Short mmCIF file of C-alpha atoms in Angstrom, two decimals:
data_model
loop_
_atom_site.label_atom_id
_atom_site.label_comp_id
_atom_site.label_asym_id
_atom_site.label_seq_id
_atom_site.Cartn_x
_atom_site.Cartn_y
_atom_site.Cartn_z
CA MET A 8 -28.23 19.77 -81.47
CA THR A 9 -26.17 20.06 -78.28
CA LEU A 10 -24.39 17.37 -76.24
CA LEU A 11 -24.74 17.63 -72.46
CA ALA A 12 -23.44 15.93 -69.34
CA LEU A 13 -25.35 16.64 -66.14
CA GLY A 14 -24.71 14.94 -62.81
CA ILE A 15 -23.34 14.62 -59.30
CA ASN A 16 -20.45 12.51 -57.99
CA HIS A 17 -18.35 11.73 -54.92
CA LYS A 18 -16.56 15.06 -55.27
CA THR A 19 -19.69 17.20 -55.24
CA ALA A 20 -22.19 15.33 -53.06
CA PRO A 21 -22.19 13.14 -49.93
CA VAL A 22 -23.43 9.57 -50.13
CA ALA A 23 -26.71 10.60 -48.43
CA LEU A 24 -27.57 12.70 -51.50
CA ARG A 25 -25.98 10.41 -54.10
CA GLU A 26 -28.14 7.48 -53.01
CA ARG A 27 -31.30 9.59 -53.39
CA VAL A 28 -30.36 10.68 -56.92
CA ALA A 29 -29.33 7.19 -58.07
CA PHE A 30 -31.29 5.23 -60.70
CA GLY A 31 -31.49 1.56 -59.75
CA PRO A 32 -31.71 -1.12 -62.46
CA ASP A 33 -35.37 -1.70 -61.62
CA VAL A 34 -36.36 1.89 -62.50
CA LEU A 35 -33.84 2.67 -65.25
CA GLU A 36 -36.12 1.92 -68.20
CA GLN A 37 -38.98 3.91 -66.69
CA ALA A 38 -36.62 6.80 -65.94
CA LEU A 39 -35.35 6.81 -69.53
CA ASP A 40 -38.91 6.83 -70.86
CA SER A 41 -39.68 9.80 -68.63
CA LEU A 42 -36.48 11.62 -69.58
CA LEU A 43 -36.94 11.07 -73.32
CA SER A 44 -40.52 12.33 -73.09
CA GLN A 45 -39.13 15.78 -72.33
CA PRO A 46 -39.57 17.81 -75.55
CA MET A 47 -35.99 19.14 -75.60
CA VAL A 48 -34.33 15.71 -75.16
CA GLN A 49 -33.52 13.78 -78.34
CA SER A 50 -31.74 10.81 -76.76
CA GLY A 51 -29.87 9.98 -73.58
CA VAL A 52 -27.73 7.60 -71.52
CA VAL A 53 -28.03 7.31 -67.73
CA LEU A 54 -24.91 6.33 -65.77
CA SER A 55 -25.62 5.51 -62.13
CA THR A 56 -23.00 3.97 -59.79
CA CYS A 57 -22.28 4.24 -56.08
CA ASN A 58 -20.03 7.24 -56.76
CA ARG A 59 -21.93 9.11 -59.49
CA THR A 60 -25.21 9.66 -61.28
CA GLU A 61 -24.87 11.32 -64.68
CA LEU A 62 -27.12 12.05 -67.65
CA TYR A 63 -25.50 12.19 -71.09
CA LEU A 64 -27.89 13.79 -73.54
CA SER A 65 -28.30 15.10 -77.05
CA VAL A 66 -30.77 17.99 -76.83
CA GLU A 67 -32.27 20.89 -78.70
CA GLN A 68 -30.70 24.05 -77.30
CA GLN A 69 -33.20 26.21 -75.40
CA ALA A 70 -32.85 29.23 -73.14
CA ASP A 71 -34.23 27.44 -70.06
CA LEU A 72 -32.71 24.05 -70.85
CA GLN A 73 -30.70 23.70 -67.64
CA GLU A 74 -33.64 24.71 -65.46
CA ARG A 75 -35.96 22.20 -67.10
CA LEU A 76 -33.52 19.29 -66.82
CA VAL A 77 -32.74 20.01 -63.18
CA ARG A 78 -36.46 20.24 -62.49
CA TRP A 79 -37.06 16.88 -64.19
CA LEU A 80 -34.30 15.21 -62.13
CA CYS A 81 -35.64 16.60 -58.86
CA ASP A 82 -39.28 15.86 -59.68
CA TYR A 83 -38.44 12.29 -60.61
CA HIS A 84 -36.69 11.65 -57.30
CA HIS A 85 -39.02 13.90 -55.25
CA LEU A 86 -36.14 16.13 -54.17
CA ASN A 87 -35.89 19.80 -53.31
CA GLU A 88 -34.15 21.61 -56.16
CA GLU A 89 -32.01 23.69 -53.80
CA ASP A 90 -30.70 20.53 -52.11
CA VAL A 91 -29.52 19.19 -55.46
CA ARG A 92 -28.55 22.26 -57.46
CA GLN A 93 -25.41 23.13 -55.46
CA SER A 94 -24.03 19.61 -56.01
CA LEU A 95 -24.73 19.42 -59.75
CA TYR A 96 -22.22 19.98 -62.53
CA TRP A 97 -23.08 20.80 -66.11
CA HIS A 98 -20.89 20.25 -69.19
CA GLN A 99 -21.73 21.11 -72.78
CA ASP A 100 -20.36 19.90 -76.14
CA ASN A 101 -16.55 19.63 -75.93
CA ALA A 102 -16.61 19.77 -72.11
CA ALA A 103 -19.25 17.00 -72.03
CA VAL A 104 -17.21 14.82 -74.39
CA SER A 105 -14.02 15.36 -72.38
CA HIS A 106 -15.85 14.60 -69.13
CA LEU A 107 -17.20 11.27 -70.39
CA MET A 108 -13.76 10.28 -71.69
CA ARG A 109 -12.17 11.15 -68.33
CA VAL A 110 -14.84 9.18 -66.46
CA ALA A 111 -14.46 6.06 -68.63
CA SER A 112 -10.66 6.23 -68.38
CA GLY A 113 -10.74 6.31 -64.57
CA LEU A 114 -9.40 9.88 -64.39
CA ASP A 115 -12.43 11.11 -62.45
CA SER A 116 -12.74 8.11 -60.12
CA LEU A 117 -12.45 8.02 -56.35
CA VAL A 118 -9.48 5.68 -56.88
CA LEU A 119 -7.49 7.19 -59.75
CA GLY A 120 -7.28 4.82 -62.70
CA GLU A 121 -9.63 2.14 -61.33
CA PRO A 122 -10.74 -0.12 -64.21
CA GLN A 123 -14.29 -1.01 -63.10
CA ILE A 124 -15.80 2.29 -64.27
CA LEU A 125 -15.28 1.46 -67.96
CA GLY A 126 -17.44 -1.65 -67.59
CA GLN A 127 -20.07 0.43 -65.80
CA VAL A 128 -20.09 3.02 -68.60
CA LYS A 129 -20.42 0.27 -71.22
CA LYS A 130 -23.32 -1.28 -69.30
CA ALA A 131 -25.05 2.11 -68.99
CA PHE A 132 -24.67 2.59 -72.75
CA ALA A 133 -26.09 -0.87 -73.49
CA ASP A 134 -28.96 -0.46 -71.00
CA SER A 135 -29.91 2.93 -72.43
CA GLN A 136 -29.94 1.53 -75.97
CA ARG A 137 -32.40 -1.21 -75.01
CA GLY A 138 -35.70 -0.03 -76.44
CA HIS A 139 -34.45 3.52 -77.00
CA ALA A 140 -32.75 4.72 -80.17
CA LEU A 141 -29.70 6.92 -79.59
CA SER A 142 -28.86 9.86 -81.82
CA SER A 143 -25.91 9.21 -84.13
CA GLU A 144 -23.94 11.92 -82.31
CA LEU A 145 -24.47 10.40 -78.85
CA GLU A 146 -23.77 6.88 -80.05
CA ARG A 147 -20.59 8.03 -81.78
CA MET A 148 -19.51 9.88 -78.61
CA PHE A 149 -19.74 6.70 -76.54
CA GLN A 150 -18.04 4.50 -79.13
CA LYS A 151 -15.23 7.04 -79.36
CA THR A 152 -15.01 7.10 -75.56
CA PHE A 153 -14.57 3.33 -75.37
CA SER A 154 -11.66 3.46 -77.82
CA VAL A 155 -10.11 6.35 -75.85
CA ALA A 156 -10.36 4.44 -72.56
CA LYS A 157 -8.71 1.44 -74.21
CA ARG A 158 -5.96 3.66 -75.58
CA VAL A 159 -5.36 5.17 -72.12
CA ARG A 160 -5.01 1.66 -70.65
CA THR A 161 -2.69 0.56 -73.45
CA GLU A 162 -0.45 3.62 -73.76
CA THR A 163 -0.15 4.68 -70.11
CA GLU A 164 0.57 3.03 -66.75
CA ILE A 165 -2.64 4.42 -65.21
CA GLY A 166 -3.81 0.98 -64.04
CA ALA A 167 -0.53 -0.88 -63.70
CA SER A 168 0.21 -0.27 -60.01
CA ALA A 169 -1.72 -1.40 -56.94
CA VAL A 170 -3.55 1.35 -55.06
CA SER A 171 -5.77 -0.76 -52.78
CA VAL A 172 -4.60 -2.82 -49.82
CA ALA A 173 -6.04 -6.01 -51.31
CA PHE A 174 -4.46 -5.45 -54.71
CA ALA A 175 -1.16 -4.40 -53.13
CA ALA A 176 -1.06 -7.63 -51.10
CA CYS A 177 -1.56 -9.70 -54.24
CA THR A 178 0.97 -7.63 -56.19
CA LEU A 179 3.54 -8.23 -53.46
CA ALA A 180 2.88 -11.98 -53.65
CA ARG A 181 3.34 -11.98 -57.43
CA GLN A 182 6.60 -10.06 -57.10
CA ILE A 183 8.07 -12.59 -54.66
CA PHE A 184 6.76 -15.76 -56.33
CA GLU A 185 7.45 -16.09 -60.03
CA SER A 186 4.16 -17.92 -60.53
CA LEU A 187 1.24 -18.28 -58.15
CA SER A 188 0.05 -21.43 -59.90
CA SER A 189 2.45 -23.52 -57.82
CA VAL A 190 1.84 -21.99 -54.37
CA ASN A 191 -0.62 -22.63 -51.53
CA VAL A 192 -2.26 -19.59 -49.94
CA LEU A 193 -3.86 -19.35 -46.50
CA LEU A 194 -6.31 -16.47 -46.06
CA VAL A 195 -7.23 -15.63 -42.47
CA GLY A 196 -10.59 -13.85 -42.21
CA ALA A 197 -13.51 -13.54 -44.63
CA GLY A 198 -14.27 -9.81 -44.65
CA GLU A 199 -14.40 -7.44 -47.61
CA THR A 200 -10.62 -7.09 -47.98
CA ILE A 201 -10.05 -10.85 -47.88
CA GLU A 202 -12.87 -11.28 -50.42
CA LEU A 203 -11.04 -8.95 -52.82
CA VAL A 204 -7.74 -10.74 -52.18
CA ALA A 205 -9.38 -14.12 -52.83
CA ARG A 206 -10.81 -12.94 -56.15
CA HIS A 207 -7.45 -11.51 -57.24
CA LEU A 208 -5.72 -14.78 -56.35
CA ARG A 209 -8.33 -16.86 -58.16
CA GLU A 210 -7.66 -14.83 -61.32
CA HIS A 211 -3.98 -15.78 -60.99
CA LYS A 212 -4.85 -19.47 -60.56
CA VAL A 213 -3.17 -20.25 -57.25
CA GLN A 214 -2.54 -23.95 -56.68
CA LYS A 215 -4.55 -24.16 -53.45
CA LEU A 216 -6.57 -21.63 -51.49
CA ILE A 217 -7.49 -22.15 -47.82
CA ILE A 218 -9.78 -19.75 -45.91
CA ALA A 219 -9.65 -19.75 -42.10
CA ASN A 220 -12.41 -17.87 -40.32
CA ARG A 221 -14.11 -17.73 -36.94
CA THR A 222 -17.56 -18.35 -38.47
CA ARG A 223 -17.63 -20.98 -41.19
CA GLU A 224 -20.85 -19.78 -42.86
CA ARG A 225 -19.39 -16.58 -44.30
CA ALA A 226 -16.14 -18.32 -45.24
CA GLU A 227 -18.05 -21.07 -47.03
CA ARG A 228 -19.94 -18.55 -49.18
CA LEU A 229 -16.63 -17.03 -50.29
CA ALA A 230 -15.00 -20.46 -50.67
CA GLU A 231 -17.75 -21.59 -53.00
CA GLU A 232 -17.13 -18.55 -55.21
CA VAL A 233 -13.33 -18.91 -55.40
CA GLY A 234 -12.92 -22.67 -55.04
CA ALA A 235 -11.26 -22.70 -51.61
CA GLU A 236 -11.11 -25.03 -48.62
CA VAL A 237 -12.55 -23.74 -45.32
CA ILE A 238 -11.04 -24.30 -41.87
CA GLY A 239 -11.61 -22.78 -38.44
CA LEU A 240 -9.17 -20.44 -36.70
CA ALA A 241 -8.30 -23.28 -34.32
CA ASP A 242 -7.06 -25.33 -37.29
CA ILE A 243 -4.46 -22.76 -38.39
CA ASP A 244 -1.71 -24.24 -36.20
CA ALA A 245 -2.07 -27.61 -37.92
CA ARG A 246 -2.35 -26.21 -41.46
CA LEU A 247 0.10 -23.30 -41.36
CA ALA A 248 2.94 -25.48 -42.64
CA ASP A 249 0.98 -26.05 -45.88
CA ALA A 250 0.99 -22.34 -46.73
CA ASP A 251 3.60 -20.61 -48.90
CA ILE A 252 1.69 -17.33 -48.51
CA VAL A 253 -0.41 -16.17 -45.55
CA ILE A 254 -2.62 -13.09 -45.89
CA SER A 255 -4.53 -12.12 -42.76
CA SER A 256 -7.23 -9.55 -42.06
CA THR A 257 -9.52 -10.16 -39.09
CA ALA A 258 -11.00 -8.02 -36.34
CA SER A 259 -9.36 -10.07 -33.60
CA PRO A 260 -8.12 -7.99 -30.64
CA LEU A 261 -5.23 -10.46 -30.12
CA PRO A 262 -2.69 -11.94 -32.56
CA ILE A 263 -3.79 -15.16 -34.25
CA ILE A 264 -0.37 -16.28 -35.48
CA GLY A 265 2.36 -16.15 -32.85
CA LYS A 266 6.09 -16.72 -32.95
CA GLY A 267 5.84 -20.25 -31.54
CA MET A 268 3.17 -21.29 -34.04
CA MET A 269 5.30 -19.96 -36.90
CA GLU A 270 8.43 -21.70 -35.61
CA ARG A 271 6.60 -25.05 -35.65
CA ALA A 272 5.34 -24.41 -39.18
CA LEU A 273 8.80 -23.47 -40.48
CA LYS A 274 10.28 -26.58 -38.90
CA ALA A 275 7.65 -28.74 -40.60
CA ARG A 276 8.40 -26.95 -43.88
CA ARG A 277 12.13 -27.61 -43.39
CA ASN A 278 12.63 -23.83 -43.44
CA LYS A 279 11.05 -23.34 -46.86
CA PRO A 280 10.30 -19.55 -46.96
CA VAL A 281 6.87 -18.16 -46.12
CA LEU A 282 5.44 -14.76 -47.09
CA LEU A 283 3.10 -13.29 -44.44
CA VAL A 284 1.04 -10.19 -45.23
CA ASP A 285 -0.74 -8.84 -42.16
CA ILE A 286 -3.29 -6.20 -43.17
CA ALA A 287 -5.23 -6.28 -39.90
CA VAL A 288 -5.40 -3.51 -37.30
CA PRO A 289 -4.78 -4.61 -34.53
CA ARG A 290 -2.21 -6.96 -36.05
CA ASP A 291 -3.03 -10.65 -36.57
CA VAL A 292 0.63 -11.73 -36.67
CA GLU A 293 3.04 -11.09 -33.81
CA PRO A 294 5.81 -8.71 -34.98
CA GLU A 295 8.44 -11.16 -33.65
CA VAL A 296 7.46 -13.55 -36.45
CA GLY A 297 9.23 -11.23 -38.89
CA LYS A 298 12.53 -11.88 -37.10
CA LEU A 299 12.41 -15.62 -37.82
CA PRO A 300 14.63 -16.94 -40.63
CA ASN A 301 12.61 -17.60 -43.80
CA ALA A 302 9.52 -15.77 -42.48
CA TYR A 303 8.98 -12.59 -44.48
CA LEU A 304 6.39 -10.42 -42.71
CA TYR A 305 4.80 -7.30 -44.20
CA SER A 306 2.38 -5.09 -42.27
CA VAL A 307 -0.36 -2.76 -43.47
CA ASP A 308 2.11 0.13 -43.11
CA ASP A 309 4.50 -1.60 -45.51
CA LEU A 310 1.67 -1.98 -48.02
CA GLN A 311 0.65 1.65 -47.54
CA ALA A 312 4.15 2.74 -48.54
CA ILE A 313 3.82 0.63 -51.70
CA ILE A 314 0.39 2.13 -52.39
CA GLU A 315 1.65 5.71 -51.98
CA GLN A 316 4.52 5.05 -54.36
CA ASN A 317 2.16 3.46 -56.87
CA MET A 318 -0.32 6.33 -56.56
CA ALA A 319 2.47 8.75 -57.46
CA GLN A 320 3.12 6.62 -60.56
CA ARG A 321 -0.58 6.71 -61.44
CA LYS A 322 -0.68 10.48 -61.08
CA ALA A 323 2.25 10.76 -63.47
CA ALA A 324 0.45 8.44 -65.92
CA ALA A 325 -2.72 10.53 -65.52
CA VAL A 326 -0.94 13.54 -67.02
CA GLN A 327 -0.27 11.51 -70.16
CA ALA A 328 -3.84 10.20 -70.13
CA GLU A 329 -5.25 13.73 -69.89
CA SER A 330 -3.34 14.73 -73.04
CA ILE A 331 -4.88 11.75 -74.86
CA VAL A 332 -8.35 12.91 -73.78
CA VAL A 333 -7.67 16.46 -75.02
CA GLN A 334 -6.52 15.15 -78.40
CA GLU A 335 -9.34 12.65 -78.85
CA SER A 336 -12.12 14.98 -77.69
CA GLY A 337 -10.83 17.58 -80.16
CA GLU A 338 -10.99 15.02 -82.96
CA PHE A 339 -14.53 14.08 -81.99
CA MET A 340 -15.66 17.71 -81.99
CA SER A 341 -14.13 18.17 -85.45
CA TRP A 342 -16.20 15.20 -86.63
CA LEU A 343 -19.30 16.65 -84.95
CA ARG A 344 -18.85 20.02 -86.64
CA ALA A 345 -18.36 18.25 -89.97
CA GLN A 346 -21.67 16.45 -89.40
CA SER A 347 -23.50 19.77 -89.24
CA ALA A 348 -21.89 20.68 -92.58
CA VAL A 349 -22.98 17.35 -94.05
CA GLU A 350 -26.57 18.06 -93.05
CA THR A 351 -26.39 21.56 -94.55
CA ILE A 352 -25.00 20.17 -97.81
CA ARG A 353 -27.74 17.54 -97.88
CA GLU A 354 -30.43 20.19 -97.40
CA TYR A 355 -28.87 22.42 -100.08
CA ARG A 356 -28.73 19.53 -102.57
CA THR A 357 -32.34 18.60 -101.79
CA GLN A 358 -33.42 22.19 -102.32
CA ALA A 359 -31.55 22.42 -105.65
CA GLU A 360 -32.96 19.07 -106.78
CA SER A 361 -36.48 20.27 -105.94
CA VAL A 362 -35.97 23.39 -108.07
CA ARG A 363 -34.59 21.31 -110.96
CA ALA A 364 -37.45 18.80 -110.80
CA ASP A 365 -40.08 21.58 -110.71
CA LEU A 366 -38.65 23.43 -113.70
CA GLU A 367 -38.03 20.21 -115.64
CA ALA A 368 -41.68 19.18 -115.17
CA ARG A 369 -42.82 22.58 -116.45
CA ALA A 370 -40.51 22.35 -119.46
CA LEU A 371 -41.76 18.86 -120.36
CA ALA A 372 -45.36 20.07 -120.07
CA SER A 373 -44.59 22.96 -122.47
CA LEU A 374 -42.99 20.56 -124.97
CA GLN A 375 -46.00 18.25 -124.80
CA GLN A 376 -48.20 21.26 -125.62
CA GLY A 377 -46.15 21.88 -128.80
CA ALA A 378 -43.94 24.77 -127.64
CA ASP A 379 -40.73 25.53 -129.54
CA PRO A 380 -38.01 23.27 -127.98
CA GLN A 381 -35.31 25.92 -128.29
CA LYS A 382 -37.42 28.50 -126.44
CA VAL A 383 -38.35 25.91 -123.79
CA LEU A 384 -34.66 25.12 -123.19
CA GLN A 385 -33.74 28.81 -123.02
CA GLU A 386 -36.55 29.51 -120.55
CA LEU A 387 -35.55 26.46 -118.47
CA ALA A 388 -31.92 27.59 -118.30
CA HIS A 389 -32.91 31.18 -117.47
CA LYS A 390 -35.35 30.22 -114.69
CA LEU A 391 -32.99 27.61 -113.25
CA THR A 392 -30.20 30.19 -113.07
CA ASN A 393 -32.44 32.78 -111.41
CA ARG A 394 -33.87 30.32 -108.89
CA LEU A 395 -30.45 29.00 -107.87
CA ILE A 396 -28.81 32.41 -107.47
CA HIS A 397 -31.77 34.05 -105.73
CA ALA A 398 -30.83 33.20 -102.12
CA PRO A 399 -27.07 33.90 -102.51
CA THR A 400 -27.90 37.22 -104.23
CA LYS A 401 -30.11 38.31 -101.32
CA SER A 402 -27.37 37.39 -98.83
CA LEU A 403 -24.78 39.38 -100.82
CA GLN A 404 -27.07 42.40 -100.98
CA GLN A 405 -27.82 42.26 -97.24
CA ALA A 406 -24.12 41.96 -96.37
CA ALA A 407 -23.37 44.96 -98.58
CA ARG A 408 -26.14 47.02 -96.96
CA ASP A 409 -24.79 46.10 -93.50
CA GLY A 410 -21.24 46.96 -94.49
CA ASP A 411 -20.24 43.46 -93.38
CA THR A 412 -17.07 42.99 -95.44
CA GLU A 413 -16.14 39.80 -93.60
CA ARG A 414 -19.44 38.17 -94.52
CA LEU A 415 -19.12 39.43 -98.09
CA GLN A 416 -15.74 37.75 -98.42
CA LEU A 417 -17.09 34.57 -96.86
CA LEU A 418 -19.93 34.52 -99.38
CA ARG A 419 -17.50 35.15 -102.26
CA ASP A 420 -15.38 32.23 -101.07
CA SER A 421 -18.46 30.01 -100.76
CA LEU A 422 -19.53 30.89 -104.31
CA GLY A 423 -16.05 30.27 -105.71
CA LEU A 424 -15.50 33.91 -106.71
CA GLU A 425 -11.94 35.23 -106.77
#
């Protein structure tokens, strides 16, 4: 039995190829049935995300194993093998185990340390189990991987620092305000970045969330998800004074919040401080706003500096995480090697038990026919000894004929001979 990891990812293939090799949820079960019907495949897990498609398999080792698996992948997706082959990577046994642990820990992600991949790996494992039995080795590999990913999160700072603009904006807000549960937040825009910001803020239970957008329909969809109030861009002037935090990201060619608007809001707030995070390009907030007392303005460049600093921290944490993967994958491989010994011991015991049962049955038959019990016992002991030492004796003789002193010593050790 061999463990394999075969796949492509964002490092080896463009999105145009990745999307053609992906397994959608609607075809996953059929794909697994097809994969497991291959005679060399014992069991498997398919991981398919926007950034990677990977097959984790326990297989019977064969000379043309790689060729046959690549051919299956290409045939299933109706792809030319040459188009796929140069983007594929192939890991076996310890390398496959290490790769899965690195993937689940976020060490192989497009964004180093991102946490979503662990959930995706867990879902792939659960989906692949549904209706398909996994080998004990493959199941143990995934369970071990989940504990390793948890250990990496617990013992390192791999996921502690913001490395996306949306997350950095929320991190900045949490650093300035002791608790977000007592603040009002105005989000300007309803695009992807603002969606991420809104979800982060909802997790931190902000007191009130207001979304201002040019088109209400998109804003209302997001507002329903995060429990926010929706206003139009024209309403910002009247509602700006309600906001302790303003985070803006639109595609407007002109600033939406000007110095005069902010001055009126600060006056209405009796100069209670306001944090403004402008992550739009072109900028949504006039730079002069940052010069006003009690208006603290951060641009996308300010956030980028935070992100770069945090990425350096993640890279340092990744070194520690890699050492955890090396240690844990080594422990798993030790367990895997021990499993092969367990199977060998089981087979040896079964063989010895079969010999004993056969000779015992013959001895009992002789006694029932009136044979001398002492002679029956002597014959039983003699035959049992000869049968049990037959295979080791042949191995010793062959090693001696070959002049293989190392094997001879190994056999002596196995037989308990000094």
